[in-house]
Tab-separated table of C-alpha atoms in Angstrom:
chain	number	residue	atom	x	y	z
A	134	ASN	CA	86.339	91.093	80.769
A	135	ALA	CA	86.976	93.793	83.326
A	136	GLY	CA	89.998	91.905	84.666
A	137	VAL	CA	90.889	92.949	88.207
A	138	THR	CA	88.976	95.858	89.693
A	139	GLN	CA	89.474	97.647	93.000
A	140	THR	CA	87.118	99.763	95.077
A	141	PRO	CA	87.575	102.549	96.098
A	142	LYS	CA	90.235	104.309	94.022
A	143	PHE	CA	91.046	106.878	96.711
A	144	ARG	CA	90.343	107.162	100.406
A	145	VAL	CA	91.357	109.415	103.268
A	146	LEU	CA	91.006	108.078	106.800
A	147	LYS	CA	91.671	109.447	110.234
A	148	THR	CA	93.842	107.470	112.621
A	149	GLY	CA	91.804	104.760	114.283
A	150	GLN	CA	89.115	104.528	111.625
A	151	SER	CA	88.389	101.295	109.847
A	152	MET	CA	87.744	100.470	106.221
A	153	THR	CA	87.559	97.622	103.735
A	154	LEU	CA	89.127	97.533	100.306
A	155	LEU	CA	87.395	95.357	97.760
A	156	CYS	CA	89.106	93.453	94.966
A	157	ALA	CA	87.121	91.620	92.315
A	158	GLN	CA	88.291	89.527	89.356
A	159	ASP	CA	86.263	87.999	86.562
A	160	MET	CA	88.903	85.615	85.205
A	161	ASN	CA	88.020	82.682	87.448
A	162	HIS	CA	91.471	82.829	89.039
A	163	GLU	CA	92.137	80.737	92.101
A	164	TYR	CA	94.943	82.782	93.609
A	165	MET	CA	94.596	86.361	94.773
A	166	TYR	CA	97.010	88.753	96.488
A	167	TRP	CA	97.113	92.070	98.279
A	168	TYR	CA	100.251	94.224	98.013
A	169	ARG	CA	101.212	97.633	99.248
A	170	GLN	CA	103.507	99.932	97.283
A	171	ASP	CA	105.660	102.479	99.048
A	172	PRO	CA	108.309	104.732	97.491
A	173	GLY	CA	111.689	103.048	97.253
A	174	MET	CA	110.362	99.754	98.581
A	175	GLY	CA	108.714	98.135	95.623
A	176	LEU	CA	105.660	95.994	96.247
A	177	ARG	CA	105.330	94.022	99.440
A	178	LEU	CA	102.877	91.174	99.920
A	179	ILE	CA	100.353	91.690	102.718
A	180	HIS	CA	98.121	88.605	102.481
A	181	TYR	CA	97.202	86.130	99.819
A	182	SER	CA	94.649	83.434	99.097
A	183	VAL	CA	94.990	80.192	97.174
A	184	GLY	CA	91.269	79.566	96.976
A	185	GLU	CA	87.831	80.407	98.251
A	186	GLY	CA	87.737	80.297	102.035
A	187	THR	CA	91.523	80.255	102.459
A	188	THR	CA	93.933	83.050	103.345
A	189	ALA	CA	97.559	83.276	104.391
A	190	LYS	CA	99.969	85.900	105.655
A	191	GLY	CA	102.508	87.537	103.416
A	192	GLU	CA	105.514	89.663	104.198
A	193	VAL	CA	103.778	92.568	106.003
A	194	PRO	CA	100.449	91.307	107.442
A	195	ASP	CA	100.319	93.244	110.715
A	196	GLY	CA	97.381	95.635	110.990
A	197	TYR	CA	95.454	94.009	108.137
A	198	ASN	CA	92.885	91.259	107.834
A	199	VAL	CA	91.489	89.578	104.745
A	200	SER	CA	88.610	87.413	103.700
A	201	ARG	CA	87.842	85.340	100.614
A	202	LEU	CA	84.221	84.312	100.969
A	203	LYS	CA	83.677	84.177	97.222
A	204	LYS	CA	86.176	83.047	94.622
A	205	GLN	CA	85.973	86.292	92.679
A	206	ASN	CA	86.362	88.650	95.650
A	207	PHE	CA	89.238	89.311	98.035
A	208	LEU	CA	88.683	91.869	100.790
A	209	LEU	CA	91.391	93.715	102.709
A	210	GLY	CA	90.414	95.235	106.037
A	211	LEU	CA	92.054	97.809	108.233
A	212	GLU	CA	90.510	97.641	111.691
A	213	SER	CA	92.268	100.660	113.180
A	214	ALA	CA	94.128	102.673	110.582
A	215	ALA	CA	97.534	104.152	111.336
A	216	PRO	CA	99.562	106.757	109.418
A	217	SER	CA	102.084	104.006	108.598
A	218	GLN	CA	99.379	102.398	106.469
A	219	THR	CA	99.353	105.340	104.086
A	220	SER	CA	100.211	103.635	100.825
A	221	VAL	CA	98.979	102.514	97.449
A	222	TYR	CA	97.333	99.104	97.642
A	223	PHE	CA	97.252	96.707	94.725
A	224	CYS	CA	95.295	93.545	94.300
A	225	ALA	CA	96.414	90.827	91.897
A	226	SER	CA	95.232	87.443	90.751
A	227	THR	CA	96.644	84.507	88.856
A	228	GLN	CA	95.553	81.229	87.409
A	229	THR	CA	96.000	78.085	89.372
A	230	GLY	CA	98.268	75.305	88.298
A	231	GLY	CA	101.852	76.127	88.940
A	232	VAL	CA	104.515	78.722	88.975
A	233	TYR	CA	104.430	79.739	85.341
A	234	ASN	CA	101.583	82.143	85.358
A	235	GLU	CA	101.897	85.878	85.588
A	236	GLN	CA	99.848	87.904	88.000
A	237	PHE	CA	97.230	90.361	86.789
A	238	PHE	CA	96.992	93.599	88.742
A	239	GLY	CA	94.189	95.967	89.556
A	240	PRO	CA	94.513	99.752	89.151
A	241	GLY	CA	95.252	100.370	92.825
A	242	THR	CA	93.732	102.177	95.796
A	243	ARG	CA	95.493	105.227	97.156
A	244	LEU	CA	94.954	105.416	100.913
A	245	THR	CA	95.967	108.313	103.131
A	246	VAL	CA	95.736	108.014	106.905
A	247	LEU	CA	95.890	111.310	108.769
B	180	ALA	CA	117.276	85.387	102.202
B	181	GLN	CA	115.561	85.472	98.854
B	182	SER	CA	115.674	88.848	97.204
B	183	VAL	CA	115.682	90.877	94.038
B	184	ALA	CA	117.876	93.903	93.476
B	185	GLN	CA	117.438	96.702	90.985
B	186	PRO	CA	120.601	98.734	91.494
B	187	GLU	CA	119.472	101.830	89.594
B	188	ASP	CA	116.686	104.042	90.877
B	189	GLN	CA	116.527	105.803	87.527
B	190	VAL	CA	117.799	105.212	84.019
B	191	ASN	CA	117.942	108.033	81.502
B	192	VAL	CA	118.207	107.339	77.800
B	193	ALA	CA	117.666	109.306	74.608
B	194	GLU	CA	114.908	108.245	72.249
B	195	GLY	CA	116.218	105.843	69.641
B	196	ASN	CA	119.076	104.618	71.807
B	197	PRO	CA	119.204	101.133	73.308
B	198	LEU	CA	118.154	100.774	76.912
B	199	THR	CA	119.009	98.359	79.701
B	200	VAL	CA	117.339	98.085	83.091
B	201	LYS	CA	119.293	95.892	85.466
B	202	CYS	CA	118.050	93.174	87.810
B	203	THR	CA	119.873	90.639	89.925
B	204	TYR	CA	118.342	88.000	92.138
B	205	SER	CA	119.203	85.731	95.015
B	206	VAL	CA	117.076	82.631	95.455
B	207	SER	CA	117.633	78.987	96.136
B	208	GLY	CA	116.677	76.564	93.431
B	209	ASN	CA	115.498	77.485	89.960
B	210	PRO	CA	114.041	80.962	89.789
B	211	TYR	CA	111.096	82.054	87.727
B	212	LEU	CA	111.704	85.663	86.704
B	213	PHE	CA	109.325	88.386	85.596
B	214	TRP	CA	109.346	91.972	84.418
B	215	TYR	CA	106.410	94.311	84.978
B	216	VAL	CA	105.854	97.922	83.915
B	217	GLN	CA	103.842	100.546	85.749
B	218	TYR	CA	102.634	103.710	84.034
B	219	PRO	CA	101.642	106.690	86.214
B	220	ASN	CA	98.557	106.081	88.337
B	221	ARG	CA	98.093	102.597	86.900
B	222	GLY	CA	98.513	99.032	88.076
B	223	LEU	CA	101.382	96.822	87.021
B	224	GLN	CA	101.354	95.253	83.591
B	225	PHE	CA	103.158	92.049	82.718
B	226	LEU	CA	105.974	92.401	80.168
B	227	LEU	CA	107.743	89.059	80.001
B	228	LYS	CA	108.886	86.050	81.973
B	229	TYR	CA	111.644	83.475	82.073
B	230	ILE	CA	110.749	79.977	83.149
B	231	THR	CA	113.192	77.723	81.359
B	232	GLY	CA	114.842	77.265	77.995
B	233	ASP	CA	116.307	80.017	75.828
B	234	ASN	CA	118.114	82.609	77.922
B	235	LEU	CA	116.819	85.461	75.741
B	236	VAL	CA	113.148	86.075	76.336
B	237	LYS	CA	111.025	88.341	74.157
B	238	GLY	CA	108.038	90.184	75.536
B	239	SER	CA	105.548	92.950	74.926
B	240	TYR	CA	106.263	96.321	73.284
B	241	GLY	CA	109.595	95.175	71.821
B	242	PHE	CA	111.204	94.450	75.168
B	243	GLU	CA	113.435	91.474	75.795
B	244	ALA	CA	115.382	90.159	78.757
B	245	GLU	CA	118.477	88.054	79.107
B	246	PHE	CA	118.740	85.442	81.827
B	247	ASN	CA	122.280	84.821	83.046
B	248	LYS	CA	122.473	82.076	85.621
B	249	SER	CA	126.149	82.504	86.450
B	250	GLN	CA	125.683	86.202	87.163
B	251	THR	CA	122.195	85.691	88.655
B	252	SER	CA	120.906	88.496	86.483
B	253	PHE	CA	117.835	89.141	84.362
B	254	HIS	CA	118.382	92.490	82.637
B	255	LEU	CA	115.608	94.102	80.615
B	256	LYS	CA	116.579	95.475	77.215
B	257	LYS	CA	115.177	97.227	74.198
B	258	PRO	CA	117.123	98.047	71.026
B	259	SER	CA	115.526	101.452	70.443
B	260	ALA	CA	113.808	103.387	73.218
B	261	LEU	CA	110.603	105.369	72.756
B	262	VAL	CA	109.404	108.313	74.815
B	263	SER	CA	106.300	106.241	75.559
B	264	ASP	CA	108.518	103.642	77.287
B	265	SER	CA	108.994	106.083	80.162
B	266	ALA	CA	107.582	104.310	83.208
B	267	LEU	CA	108.488	102.456	86.382
B	268	TYR	CA	109.850	98.957	85.787
B	269	PHE	CA	109.806	96.152	88.317
B	270	CYS	CA	111.739	92.920	88.287
B	271	ALA	CA	110.221	90.055	90.269
B	272	VAL	CA	111.152	86.508	91.118
B	273	ARG	CA	108.992	83.574	92.046
B	274	PRO	CA	111.151	81.326	94.200
B	275	ASP	CA	110.997	77.696	93.311
B	276	GLY	CA	108.246	75.986	95.251
B	277	ALA	CA	106.533	79.158	96.436
B	278	THR	CA	102.780	79.469	96.298
B	279	ASN	CA	102.866	81.670	93.212
B	280	LYS	CA	104.052	84.512	95.413
B	281	LEU	CA	106.343	87.125	93.902
B	282	ILE	CA	109.281	88.986	95.392
B	283	PHE	CA	109.617	92.394	93.787
B	284	GLY	CA	112.574	94.647	93.346
B	285	THR	CA	112.330	98.287	94.364
B	286	GLY	CA	111.709	99.457	90.822
B	287	THR	CA	113.647	101.503	88.261
B	288	LEU	CA	112.257	104.655	86.750
B	289	LEU	CA	113.015	104.798	83.052
B	290	ALA	CA	113.059	108.276	81.544
B	291	VAL	CA	113.354	108.503	77.771
B	292	GLN	CA	114.182	111.976	76.482
B	293	PRO	CA	113.002	113.105	73.045
């Protein structure tokens, strides 16, 4: 099992450019999440999904869109990147069935917006 | 508002000494509490969780955590620190009834000196 993988690992964008971050998990998890990590702020939830075809907003959704067309994949899109979106992005997934289960994290994508 | 606080940005401890990383929470209802560790340039790894039952929870790598409902705390502990324990530690809470979402603290950097 590869667990949770993220593509790409690093990316540099110019302001106004767009990009998509891909998260894939091979654990048949129902729930998937996108977080951003900024110094001194911990991890903040951007969007999440409780199943294929469903998405919901988290704590900091502005400027991002997501899609969950397949159960194993969760895509995070930036339509028009801004310097404030410079961050490390983490994807996570968890089993369905209640509040007991820990989340499994990917290795992260480091994004710089110039 | 529901929140998690990690009052120390950094904890320094000598190898072989006991360590404590502090966490307090504020949620309504019964909290589900987690500790994660992040090594440099890696994703978060699950250490342990408290759901119910015994207030002392044992986890990976010799870590344990004590749940104290009256003090709304969930401090991470280890009897004897190793240099390899040096990492960033995150406390997280899953508020009762949430959709498996996590609220993270800001993280505590643990530095273990040889």
